[in-house]
XYZ file of C-alpha atoms in Angstrom:
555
model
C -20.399 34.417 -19.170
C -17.167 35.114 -17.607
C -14.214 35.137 -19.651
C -11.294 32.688 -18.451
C -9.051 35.232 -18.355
C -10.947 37.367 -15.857
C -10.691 34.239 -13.355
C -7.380 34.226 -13.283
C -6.498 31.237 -13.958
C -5.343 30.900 -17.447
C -4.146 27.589 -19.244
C -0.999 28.400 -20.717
C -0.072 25.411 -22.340
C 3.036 27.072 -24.128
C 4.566 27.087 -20.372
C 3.246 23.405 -19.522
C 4.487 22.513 -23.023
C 8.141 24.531 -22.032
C 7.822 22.749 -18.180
C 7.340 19.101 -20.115
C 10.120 19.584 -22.163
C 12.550 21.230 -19.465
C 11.673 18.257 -17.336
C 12.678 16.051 -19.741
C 15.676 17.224 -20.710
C 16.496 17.691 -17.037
C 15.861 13.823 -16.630
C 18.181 12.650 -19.779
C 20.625 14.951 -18.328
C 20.486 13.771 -15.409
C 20.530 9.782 -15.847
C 23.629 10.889 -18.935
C 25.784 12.316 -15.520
C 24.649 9.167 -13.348
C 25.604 6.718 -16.098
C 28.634 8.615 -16.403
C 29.335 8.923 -12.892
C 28.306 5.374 -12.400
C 31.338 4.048 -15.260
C 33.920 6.498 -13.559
C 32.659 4.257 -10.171
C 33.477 1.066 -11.409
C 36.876 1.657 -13.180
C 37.915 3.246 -9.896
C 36.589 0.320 -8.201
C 37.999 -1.687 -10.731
C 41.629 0.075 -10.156
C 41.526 -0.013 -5.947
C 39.321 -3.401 -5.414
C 42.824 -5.661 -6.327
C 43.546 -4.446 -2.829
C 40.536 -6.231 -1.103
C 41.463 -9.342 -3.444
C 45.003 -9.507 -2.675
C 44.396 -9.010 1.123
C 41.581 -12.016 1.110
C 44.429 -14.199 -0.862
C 47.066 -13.356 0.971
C 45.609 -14.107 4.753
C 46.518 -17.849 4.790
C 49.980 -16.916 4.136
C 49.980 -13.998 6.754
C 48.009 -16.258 9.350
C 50.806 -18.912 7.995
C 53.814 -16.373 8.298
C 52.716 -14.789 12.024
C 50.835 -18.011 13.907
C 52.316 -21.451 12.291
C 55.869 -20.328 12.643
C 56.208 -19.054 15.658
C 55.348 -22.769 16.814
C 58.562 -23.805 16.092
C 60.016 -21.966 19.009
C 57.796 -23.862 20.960
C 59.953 -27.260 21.311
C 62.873 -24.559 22.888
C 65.289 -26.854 19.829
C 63.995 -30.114 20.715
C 62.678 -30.897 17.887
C 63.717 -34.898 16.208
C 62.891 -35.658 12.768
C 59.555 -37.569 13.958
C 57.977 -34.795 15.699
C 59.381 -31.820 12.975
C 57.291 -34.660 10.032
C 54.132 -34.362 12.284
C 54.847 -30.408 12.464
C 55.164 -30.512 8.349
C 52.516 -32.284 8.255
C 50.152 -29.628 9.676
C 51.638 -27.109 7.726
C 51.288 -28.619 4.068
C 47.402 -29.819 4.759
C 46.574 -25.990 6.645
C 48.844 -24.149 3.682
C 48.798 -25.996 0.269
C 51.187 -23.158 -1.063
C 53.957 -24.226 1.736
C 55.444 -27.217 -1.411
C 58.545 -28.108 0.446
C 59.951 -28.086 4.175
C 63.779 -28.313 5.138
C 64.554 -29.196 8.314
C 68.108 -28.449 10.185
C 68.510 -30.216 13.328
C 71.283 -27.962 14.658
C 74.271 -27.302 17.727
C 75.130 -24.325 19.061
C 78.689 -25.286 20.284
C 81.781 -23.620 22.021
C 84.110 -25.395 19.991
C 84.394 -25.509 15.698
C 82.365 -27.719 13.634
C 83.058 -28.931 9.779
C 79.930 -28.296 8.485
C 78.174 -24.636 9.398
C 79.315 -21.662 10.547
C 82.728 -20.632 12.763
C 82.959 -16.971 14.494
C 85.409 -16.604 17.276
C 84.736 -19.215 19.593
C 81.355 -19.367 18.586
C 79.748 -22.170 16.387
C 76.796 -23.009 14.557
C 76.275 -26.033 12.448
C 73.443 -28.709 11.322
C 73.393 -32.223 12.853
C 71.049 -33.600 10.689
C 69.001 -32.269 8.012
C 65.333 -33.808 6.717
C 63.125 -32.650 3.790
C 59.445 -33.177 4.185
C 57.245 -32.809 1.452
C 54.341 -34.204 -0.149
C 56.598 -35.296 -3.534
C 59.859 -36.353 -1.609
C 60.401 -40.188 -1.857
C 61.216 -41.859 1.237
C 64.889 -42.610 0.621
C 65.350 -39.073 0.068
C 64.047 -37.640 3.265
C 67.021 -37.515 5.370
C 69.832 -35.250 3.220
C 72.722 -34.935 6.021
C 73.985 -36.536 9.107
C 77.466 -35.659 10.552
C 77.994 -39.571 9.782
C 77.351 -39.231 6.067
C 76.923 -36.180 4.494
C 75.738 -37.684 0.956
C 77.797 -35.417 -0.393
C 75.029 -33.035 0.976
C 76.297 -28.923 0.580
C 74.398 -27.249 3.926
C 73.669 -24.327 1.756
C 72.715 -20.766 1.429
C 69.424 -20.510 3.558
C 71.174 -22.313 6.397
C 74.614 -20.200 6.069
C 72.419 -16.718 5.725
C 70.163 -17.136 9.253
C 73.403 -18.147 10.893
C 75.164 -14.984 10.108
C 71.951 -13.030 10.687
C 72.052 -14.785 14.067
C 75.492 -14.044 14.815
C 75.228 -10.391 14.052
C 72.021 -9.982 16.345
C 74.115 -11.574 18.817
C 77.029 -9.110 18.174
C 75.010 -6.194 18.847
C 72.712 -7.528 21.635
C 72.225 -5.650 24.440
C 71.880 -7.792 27.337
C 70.975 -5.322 29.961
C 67.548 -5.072 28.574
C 64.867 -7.816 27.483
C 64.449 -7.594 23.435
C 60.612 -7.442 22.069
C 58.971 -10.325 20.314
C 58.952 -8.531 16.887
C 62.716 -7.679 17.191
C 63.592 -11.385 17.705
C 60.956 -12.794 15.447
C 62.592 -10.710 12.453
C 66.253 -11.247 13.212
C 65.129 -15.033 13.710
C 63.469 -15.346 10.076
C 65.041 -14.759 6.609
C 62.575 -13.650 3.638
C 63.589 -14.682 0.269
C 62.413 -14.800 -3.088
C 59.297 -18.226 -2.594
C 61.608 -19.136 1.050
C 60.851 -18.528 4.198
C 63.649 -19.495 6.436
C 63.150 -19.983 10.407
C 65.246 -20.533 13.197
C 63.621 -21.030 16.727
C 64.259 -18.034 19.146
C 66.231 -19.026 21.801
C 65.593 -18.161 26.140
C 67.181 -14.714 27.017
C 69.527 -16.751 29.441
C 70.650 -18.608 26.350
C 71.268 -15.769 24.064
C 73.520 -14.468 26.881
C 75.972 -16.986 26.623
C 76.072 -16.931 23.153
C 77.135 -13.898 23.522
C 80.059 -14.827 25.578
C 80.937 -17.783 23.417
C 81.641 -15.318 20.530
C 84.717 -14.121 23.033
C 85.530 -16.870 25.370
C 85.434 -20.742 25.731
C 83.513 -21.184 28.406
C 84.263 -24.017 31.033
C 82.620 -26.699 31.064
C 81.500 -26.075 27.128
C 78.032 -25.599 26.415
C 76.449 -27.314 23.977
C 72.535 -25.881 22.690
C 69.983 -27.431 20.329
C 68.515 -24.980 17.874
C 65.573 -25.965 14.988
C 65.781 -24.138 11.859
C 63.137 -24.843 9.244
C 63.183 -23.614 5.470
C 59.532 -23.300 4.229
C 59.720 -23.719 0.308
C 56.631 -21.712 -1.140
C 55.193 -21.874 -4.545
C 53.063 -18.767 -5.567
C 50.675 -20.698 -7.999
C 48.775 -22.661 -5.345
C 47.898 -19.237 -4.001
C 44.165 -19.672 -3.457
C 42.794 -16.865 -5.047
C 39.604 -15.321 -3.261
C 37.925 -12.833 -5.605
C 35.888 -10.598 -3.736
C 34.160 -8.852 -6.313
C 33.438 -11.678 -9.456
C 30.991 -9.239 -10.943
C 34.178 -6.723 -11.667
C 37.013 -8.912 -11.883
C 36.430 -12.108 -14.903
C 39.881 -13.332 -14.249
C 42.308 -13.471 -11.676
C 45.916 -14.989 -12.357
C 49.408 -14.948 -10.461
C 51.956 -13.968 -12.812
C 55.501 -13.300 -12.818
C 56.443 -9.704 -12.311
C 58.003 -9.418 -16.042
C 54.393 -10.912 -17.635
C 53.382 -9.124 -19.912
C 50.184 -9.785 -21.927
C 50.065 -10.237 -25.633
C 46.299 -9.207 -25.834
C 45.886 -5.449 -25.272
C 43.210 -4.401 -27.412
C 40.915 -1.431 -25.840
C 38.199 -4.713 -25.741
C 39.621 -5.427 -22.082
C 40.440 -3.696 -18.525
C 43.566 -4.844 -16.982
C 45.410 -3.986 -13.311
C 48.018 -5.650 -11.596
C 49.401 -5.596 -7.988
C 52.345 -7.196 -6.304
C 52.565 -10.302 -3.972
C 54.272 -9.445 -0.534
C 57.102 -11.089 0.816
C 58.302 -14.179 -0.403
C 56.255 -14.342 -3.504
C 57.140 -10.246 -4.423
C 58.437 -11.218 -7.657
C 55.068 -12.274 -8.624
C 51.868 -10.406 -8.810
C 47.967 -10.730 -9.092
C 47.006 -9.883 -12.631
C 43.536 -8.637 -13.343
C 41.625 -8.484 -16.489
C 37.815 -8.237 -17.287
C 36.524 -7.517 -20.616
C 34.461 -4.528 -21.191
C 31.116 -5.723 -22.084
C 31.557 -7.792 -18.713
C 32.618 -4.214 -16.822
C 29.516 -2.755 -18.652
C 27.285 -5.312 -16.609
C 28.472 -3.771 -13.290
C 28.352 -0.082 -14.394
C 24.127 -1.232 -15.068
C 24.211 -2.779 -12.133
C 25.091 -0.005 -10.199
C 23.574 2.245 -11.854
C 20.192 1.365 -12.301
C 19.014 1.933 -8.429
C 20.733 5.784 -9.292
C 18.197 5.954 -12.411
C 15.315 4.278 -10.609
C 15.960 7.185 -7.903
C 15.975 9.950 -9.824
C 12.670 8.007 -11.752
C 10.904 8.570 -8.357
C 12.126 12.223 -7.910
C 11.511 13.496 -10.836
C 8.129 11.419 -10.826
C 7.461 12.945 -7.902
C 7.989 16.622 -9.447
C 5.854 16.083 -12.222
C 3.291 14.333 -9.715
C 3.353 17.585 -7.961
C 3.064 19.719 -10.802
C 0.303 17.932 -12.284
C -1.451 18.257 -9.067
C -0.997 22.056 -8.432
C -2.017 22.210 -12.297
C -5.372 20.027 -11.702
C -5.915 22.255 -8.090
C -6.141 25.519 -10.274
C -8.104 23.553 -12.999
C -10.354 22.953 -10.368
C -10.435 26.244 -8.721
C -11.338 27.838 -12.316
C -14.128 25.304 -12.770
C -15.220 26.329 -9.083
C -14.568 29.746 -9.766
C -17.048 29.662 -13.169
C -19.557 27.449 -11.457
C -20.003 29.879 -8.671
C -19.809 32.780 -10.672
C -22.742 30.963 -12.925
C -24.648 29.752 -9.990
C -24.654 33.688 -8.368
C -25.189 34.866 -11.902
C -28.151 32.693 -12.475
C -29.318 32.764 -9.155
C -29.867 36.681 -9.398
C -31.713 36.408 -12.746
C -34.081 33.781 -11.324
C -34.764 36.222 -8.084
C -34.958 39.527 -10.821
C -37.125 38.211 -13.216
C -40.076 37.751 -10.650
C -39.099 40.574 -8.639
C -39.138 42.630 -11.830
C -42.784 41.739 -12.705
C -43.900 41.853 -8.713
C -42.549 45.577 -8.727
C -44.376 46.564 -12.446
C -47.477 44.965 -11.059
C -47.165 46.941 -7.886
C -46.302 50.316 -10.161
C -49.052 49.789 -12.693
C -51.665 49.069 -9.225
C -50.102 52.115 -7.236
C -50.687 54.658 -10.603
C -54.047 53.360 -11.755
C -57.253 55.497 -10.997
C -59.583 53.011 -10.919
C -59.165 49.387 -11.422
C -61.924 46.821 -12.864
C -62.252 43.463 -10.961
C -60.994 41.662 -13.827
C -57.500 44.034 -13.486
C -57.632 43.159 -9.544
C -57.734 39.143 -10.252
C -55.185 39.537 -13.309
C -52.253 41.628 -11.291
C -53.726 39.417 -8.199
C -52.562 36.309 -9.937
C -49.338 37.596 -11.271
C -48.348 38.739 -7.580
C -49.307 35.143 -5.921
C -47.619 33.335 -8.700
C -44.374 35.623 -9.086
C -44.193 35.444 -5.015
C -44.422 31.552 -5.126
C -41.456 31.391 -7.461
C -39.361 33.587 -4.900
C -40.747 30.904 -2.068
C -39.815 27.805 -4.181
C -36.334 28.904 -4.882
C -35.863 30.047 -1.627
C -37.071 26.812 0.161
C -34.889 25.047 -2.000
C -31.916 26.367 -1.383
C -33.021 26.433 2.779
C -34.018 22.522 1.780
C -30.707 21.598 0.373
C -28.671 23.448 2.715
C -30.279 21.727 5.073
C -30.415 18.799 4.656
C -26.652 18.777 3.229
C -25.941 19.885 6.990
C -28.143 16.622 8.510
C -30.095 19.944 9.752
C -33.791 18.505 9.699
C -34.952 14.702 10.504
C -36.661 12.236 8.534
C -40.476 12.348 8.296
C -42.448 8.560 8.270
C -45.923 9.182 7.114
C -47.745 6.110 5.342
C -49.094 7.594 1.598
C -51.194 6.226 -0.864
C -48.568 5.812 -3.501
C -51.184 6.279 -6.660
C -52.824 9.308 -4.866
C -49.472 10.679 -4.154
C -48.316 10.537 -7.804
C -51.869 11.610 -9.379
C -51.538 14.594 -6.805
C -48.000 15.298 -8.189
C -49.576 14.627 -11.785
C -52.576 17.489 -11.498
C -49.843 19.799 -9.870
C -48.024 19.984 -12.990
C -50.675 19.512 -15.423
C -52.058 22.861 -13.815
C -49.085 24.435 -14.547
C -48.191 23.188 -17.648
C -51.112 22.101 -19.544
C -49.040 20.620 -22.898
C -47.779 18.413 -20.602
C -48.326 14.609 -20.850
C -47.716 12.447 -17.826
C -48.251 8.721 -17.311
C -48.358 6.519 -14.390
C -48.264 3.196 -13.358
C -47.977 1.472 -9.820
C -47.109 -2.669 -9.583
C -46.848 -4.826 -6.251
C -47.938 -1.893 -3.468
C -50.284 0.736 -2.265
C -49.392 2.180 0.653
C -45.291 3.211 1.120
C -44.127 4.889 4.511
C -41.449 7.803 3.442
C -41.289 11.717 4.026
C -43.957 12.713 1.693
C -42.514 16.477 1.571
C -38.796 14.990 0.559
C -40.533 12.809 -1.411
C -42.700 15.772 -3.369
C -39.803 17.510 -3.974
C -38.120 14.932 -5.455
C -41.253 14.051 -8.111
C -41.267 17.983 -8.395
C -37.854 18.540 -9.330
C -37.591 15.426 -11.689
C -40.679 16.619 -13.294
C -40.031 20.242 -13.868
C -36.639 18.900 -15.846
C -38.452 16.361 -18.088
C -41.111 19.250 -19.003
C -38.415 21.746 -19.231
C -35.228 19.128 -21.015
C -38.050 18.408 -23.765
C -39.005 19.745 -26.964
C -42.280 20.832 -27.707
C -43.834 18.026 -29.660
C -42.282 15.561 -27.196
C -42.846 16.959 -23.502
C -44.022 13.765 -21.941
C -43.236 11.738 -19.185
C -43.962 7.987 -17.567
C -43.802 7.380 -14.081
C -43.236 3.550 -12.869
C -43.183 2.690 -8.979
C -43.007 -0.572 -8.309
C -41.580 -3.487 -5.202
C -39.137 -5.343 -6.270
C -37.163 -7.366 -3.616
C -38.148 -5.334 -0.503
C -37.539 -2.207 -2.088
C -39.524 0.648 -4.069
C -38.242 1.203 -7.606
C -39.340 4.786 -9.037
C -38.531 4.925 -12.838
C -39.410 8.949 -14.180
C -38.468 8.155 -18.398
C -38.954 11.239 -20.465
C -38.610 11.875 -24.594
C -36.558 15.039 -24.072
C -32.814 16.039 -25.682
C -31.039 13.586 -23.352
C -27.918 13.812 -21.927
C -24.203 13.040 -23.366
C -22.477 9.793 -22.059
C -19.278 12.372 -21.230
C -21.492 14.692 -19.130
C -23.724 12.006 -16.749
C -20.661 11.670 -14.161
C -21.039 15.515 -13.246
C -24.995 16.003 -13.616
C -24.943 15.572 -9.648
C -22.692 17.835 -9.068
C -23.432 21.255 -7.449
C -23.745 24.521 -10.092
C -22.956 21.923 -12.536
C -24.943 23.008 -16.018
C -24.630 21.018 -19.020
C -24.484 23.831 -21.704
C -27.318 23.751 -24.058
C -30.390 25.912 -25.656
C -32.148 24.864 -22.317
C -29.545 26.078 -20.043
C -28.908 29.845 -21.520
C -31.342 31.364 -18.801
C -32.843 30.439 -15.361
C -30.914 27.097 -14.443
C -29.003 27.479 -11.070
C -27.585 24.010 -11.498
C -28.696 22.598 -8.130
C -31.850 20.680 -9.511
C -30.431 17.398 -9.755
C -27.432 17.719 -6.942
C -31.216 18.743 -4.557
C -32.551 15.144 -5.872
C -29.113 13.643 -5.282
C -29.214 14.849 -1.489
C -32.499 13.989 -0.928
C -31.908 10.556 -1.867
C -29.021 10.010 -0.381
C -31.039 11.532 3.064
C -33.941 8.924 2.327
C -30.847 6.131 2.468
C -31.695 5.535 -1.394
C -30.070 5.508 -4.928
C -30.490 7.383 -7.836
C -29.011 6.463 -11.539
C -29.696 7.510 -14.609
C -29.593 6.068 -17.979
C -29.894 8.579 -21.266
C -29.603 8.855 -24.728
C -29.059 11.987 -26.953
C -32.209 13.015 -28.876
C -34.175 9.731 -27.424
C -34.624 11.070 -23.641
C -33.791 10.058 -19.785
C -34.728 7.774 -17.497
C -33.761 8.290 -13.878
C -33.984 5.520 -11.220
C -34.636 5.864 -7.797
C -34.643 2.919 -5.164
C -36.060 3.602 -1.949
C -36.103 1.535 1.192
C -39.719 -0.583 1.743
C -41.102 0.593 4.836
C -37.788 0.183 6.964
C-alpha cells in the first residue's frame, strides 16, 4: 500500500483549518468597512441631498420669477385693473406662495406729479393702484386714484423701482441696444418675501426718457408703465422631498430658528431659501434609527456582493481541494489496480516458470509427473488468458469497439452450463437455479457468460466457507428478463454500494488483501450497460448480496 504522503497529495487540514478561518475574518472585515463605508455614504448624502430638495422646491418660484413675470411687459403698460385681476388670477392658482399682488397703474410724464417720483424734468407716479388677492374684500381692492387717495401712502416698493429706473436711465447708453438680462434686473426689485416689477419699456421709449430727465420736450409726452408688487409667503412653499427614505422631516424656518431638541438621537442640516424668501431656510432633521434604515438599505446589495465573491472563492477552493482529493483517490486506485494487476500476472507466471524449471532439470519423468505439471501449465496459462481477455473485453467494449451478438439460447442449459463450469472449479460450491415464464432468450451468449462468470466468481469468492452458495432466478416479467444472482457472503456496506461500479474501486476487506484488480463489477457494469440493461444491487452486512440484472426480451 502506498503511503499518502508518497502521492503527493497530502490533506493538511491545519492549512484548510488556517484558509477557513482567514476567509472568515477576511469576510467580517470586509462587510465591518462596507457598513462603515456605507454610514459615511448616507450622512454625506444626508449633508449634500438638501441641495436636490431645495432645487425641486424652489422651481415653481424660479419658473414663477423668469416666465410669469416677464408677461407683464407684454401689454407694453396697457394694462387696466380688469385685465391686471385676470393676470393675478393666473398667478395665485399657478403659484400658491404668490399671497398678495399690488398693482400700480402708472405715467411717465414730462411735467411733476403729487404723488411719485420728481427728477429734473422727469416724472414718475401711480394713477391708480389695485390689490388682488385671494383674502382682499372687495371694497378694498382699489387703494389709490389721483381722485381720492384714501389717504393711501404710494410707498416704499413703488418709490425704490422708480429710482432704480431713473438711475438705469441716467447711465444708459443709447448708442447700443441693452440685453434682456440687463433690463430684466434693473426692471425688478428683490426684497425680503417681495418681488417688485415694472414692465420694460421699447428702446425708442427709454430714449426719451432719457431726454426728459434734461429737457421738456414739445409737445409733452405722456407713457403708461405697469408695475406689479408680488407679495410672497415662504410657508406655502411646496416642499418636494426627493429622498423621503433620508430626510423624515422637512420644514421652512426662519433663519434665526433654532431647535430646542438636539440630543445625538437626531441628524439635522439646514440650507437657505434664495431670493425673496433668503431670510428663511429649509430645515432638515431625521432621527437616527430612521438614517440607520437607509445605511441597510444601501448597504445590503454591498454585503450581498461581497457574499457572492467571497462565495465564489471558497467555491473555488473547495473545488481545487475536491480535484486533488480526487486525483489522490485516482492516484491510489491506479497505483492498486497496477499493483494488483502485476501480482495476479506473477503468481501464475511464477508457477508456469517452476513447472517449466522442475520439467527442464528432471532426468526422467513418470506419466503421472507429465499430467500433474501438464495440468498446472494449462490451468496457470488460462488464468493469464482470462485476465487478459478481460481487460481486451472491457476495453473494448468501453470504446463501442466490438458489436452485439443475437444468438437464441436455451436459458436453463445456458445457466446449468455456467453451473458445471464452476462446480468444476470449485467443488464446495453450492449453486441453485430456477427459470419462470421463458425458455429460449436471444442475447450475446459470450457477454452474457461473462457476466454469470464474473458474478459468480464474487459470490464464491465474497463468501465464507460454511456459506459459499448461490441462487440464480431468471424470469419475464413485463417484456423483460429479470436475472436475480443472491448469495450468503459478507455483504457489502450501505456507504460503499455507490462506488462498487466504479473502476479499481476495492472495498477493503480480508477478501480484498490479494488478487482483486477492482474491475470485476465496473466489467459487469459495462456489459450491461452494452446489452442496453440495468444492474442494481441490494446487500446486507453479514446476510449477503443480491444483484439484479434486467435485460431487454428479445428486442
Amino acid at each position: 500500500m502506498i503511503s499518502e504522503k508518497k502521492t503527493g497529495y497530502r490533506k493538511n487540514f491545519s492549512l484548510i483549518l488556517t484558509f477557513i478561518v482567514l476567509m472568515s475574518v477576511l469576510f467580517c472585515l470586509s462587510l465591518y468597512l462596507a457598513y462603515n463605508f456605507s454610514k459615511k455614504f448616507i450622512e454625506n448624502e444626508f449633508a449634500s441631498e438638501k441641495v436636490n430638495v431645495l432645487e425641486q422646491s424652489i422651481k415653481p418660484y424660479n419658473d414663477f420669477f423668469q416666465k410669469k413675470l416677464p408677461e407683464v411687459s407684454y401689454y407694453n403698460g396697457y394694462l387696466d385693473s380688469t385685465t391686471a385681476s385676470n393676470f393675478v388670477d393666473t398667478v395665485l392658482l399657478e403659484y400658491p406662495f404668490v399671497s398678495k399682488v399690488v398693482f400700480y397703474d402708472s405715467e411717465v410724464r414730462n411735467t411733476p406729479v403729487s404723488d411719485g417720483l420728481n427728477t429734473g424734468k422727469f416724472s414718475f407716479g401711480p394713477k391708480e393702484i389695485y390689490q388682488f388677492g385671494s383674502l382682499i374684500p372687495q371694497d378694498s381692492v382699489q387703494l389709490f386714484s389721483r381722485e381720492n387717495t384714501r389717504n393711501f401712502i404710494v410707498g416704499d416698493d413703488f418709490n425704490a423701482l422708480a429710482l432704480k429706473l431713473v438711475s438705469y436711465i441716467e447711465s444708459l447708453d443709447t448708442s447700443k441696444v441693452p440685453d434682456q438680462d440687463e433690463l430684466f434686473s434693473n426692471f425688478s426689485n428683490v426684497r425680503s418675501n417681495k418681488i417688485t416689477y415694472l414692465n420694460i419699456p421699447r428702446m425708442e421709449d427709454l430714449k426719451a426718457y432719457k431726454q426728459m430727465l434734461r429737457n421738456t420736450l414739445d409737445p409733452q409726452p405722456v407713457y403708461q408703465q405697469d408695475m406689479m408688487s408680488f407679495h410672497l409667503d415662504p410657508y406655502k412653499i411646496r416642499i418636494i422631498n426627493s429622498r423621503p427614505l433620508l430626510y423624515q422631516f422637512i420644514k421652512i424656518q426662519p433663519l434665526t430658528y433654532d431647535p430646542l431638541d438636539t440630543s445625538a438621537a437626531y441628524l439635522s442640516t439646514e440650507i437657505t431659501l434664495p431670493g425673496p424668501f433668503s431670510d428663511y431656510k429649509l430645515y432638515f432633521i431625521s432621527s437616527k434609527s430612521f438614517v440607520d434604515k437607509e445605511i441597510l438599505s444601501y448597504f445590503l446589495p454591498i454585503a450581498l456582493a461581497i457574499l457572492v465573491f467571497y462565495g465564489i472563492v471558497v467555491l473555488v477552493a473547495f473545488l481545487i481541494y475536491r480535484n486533488l482529493n480526487i486525483n489522490q483517490r485516482m492516484f491510489k486506485l491506479q497505483y492498486d489496480f497496477v499493483n494488483n494487476l502485476t501480482h495476479e500476472f506473477k503468481t501464475p507466471v511464477s508457477v508456469i516458470k517452476i513447472a517449466g524449471n522442475n520439467i527442464k532439470s528432471a532426468t526422467i519423468l513418470t506419466d503421472r509427473e507429465l499430467k500433474l505439471y501438464g495440468k498446472i501449465l494449462d490451468e496457470e496459462a488460462d488464468k493469464l488468458n482470462g485476465l487478459m481477455n478481460k481487460l481486451l473485453a472491457f476495453t473494448q467494449i468501453e470504446n463501442k469497439a466490438i458489436e452485439l451478438n443475437r444468438d437464441e439460447i436455451n436459458i436453463e442449459d445456458f445457466i446449468e452450463s455456467t453451473v458445471e463450469s464452476h462446480r468444476l472449479k470449485h467443488p464446495d460450491f453450492d449453486f441453485t437455479y430456477e427459470v419462470t415464464g421463458f425458455n429460449t432468450f436471444m442475447t450475446d451468449p459470450v457477454l452474457l457468460g461473462s457476466l454469470f462468470d464474473n458474478l459468480a466468481e464474487n459470490a464464491y469468492k465474497y463468501s465464507p466457507p460454511e456459506r459459499k452458495k448461490l441462487h440464480i432466478s431468471a424470469r419475464l416479467i413485463k417484456g423483460r428478463v429479470v436475472f436475480r444472482f443472491t448469495d450468503h457472503g459478507i455483504g457489502i456496506p450501505s456507504s460503499e454500494i455507490n462506488n462498487i461500479f466504479k473502476k479499481f474501486f476495492r472495498i477493503q476487506n480480508q477478501y480484498n488483501q490479494n488478487g482483486s484488480v477492482g474491475l470485476g463489477l465496473a466489467f459487469c457494469k459495462e456489459l450491461v450497460n452494452f446489452m442496453k440493461g440495468e444492474i442494481t444491487v441490494k446487500s446486507k452486512v453479514n446476510k449477503g448480496t443480491e444483484f439484479k440484472i434486467v435485460l431487454p426480451y428479445n428486442d
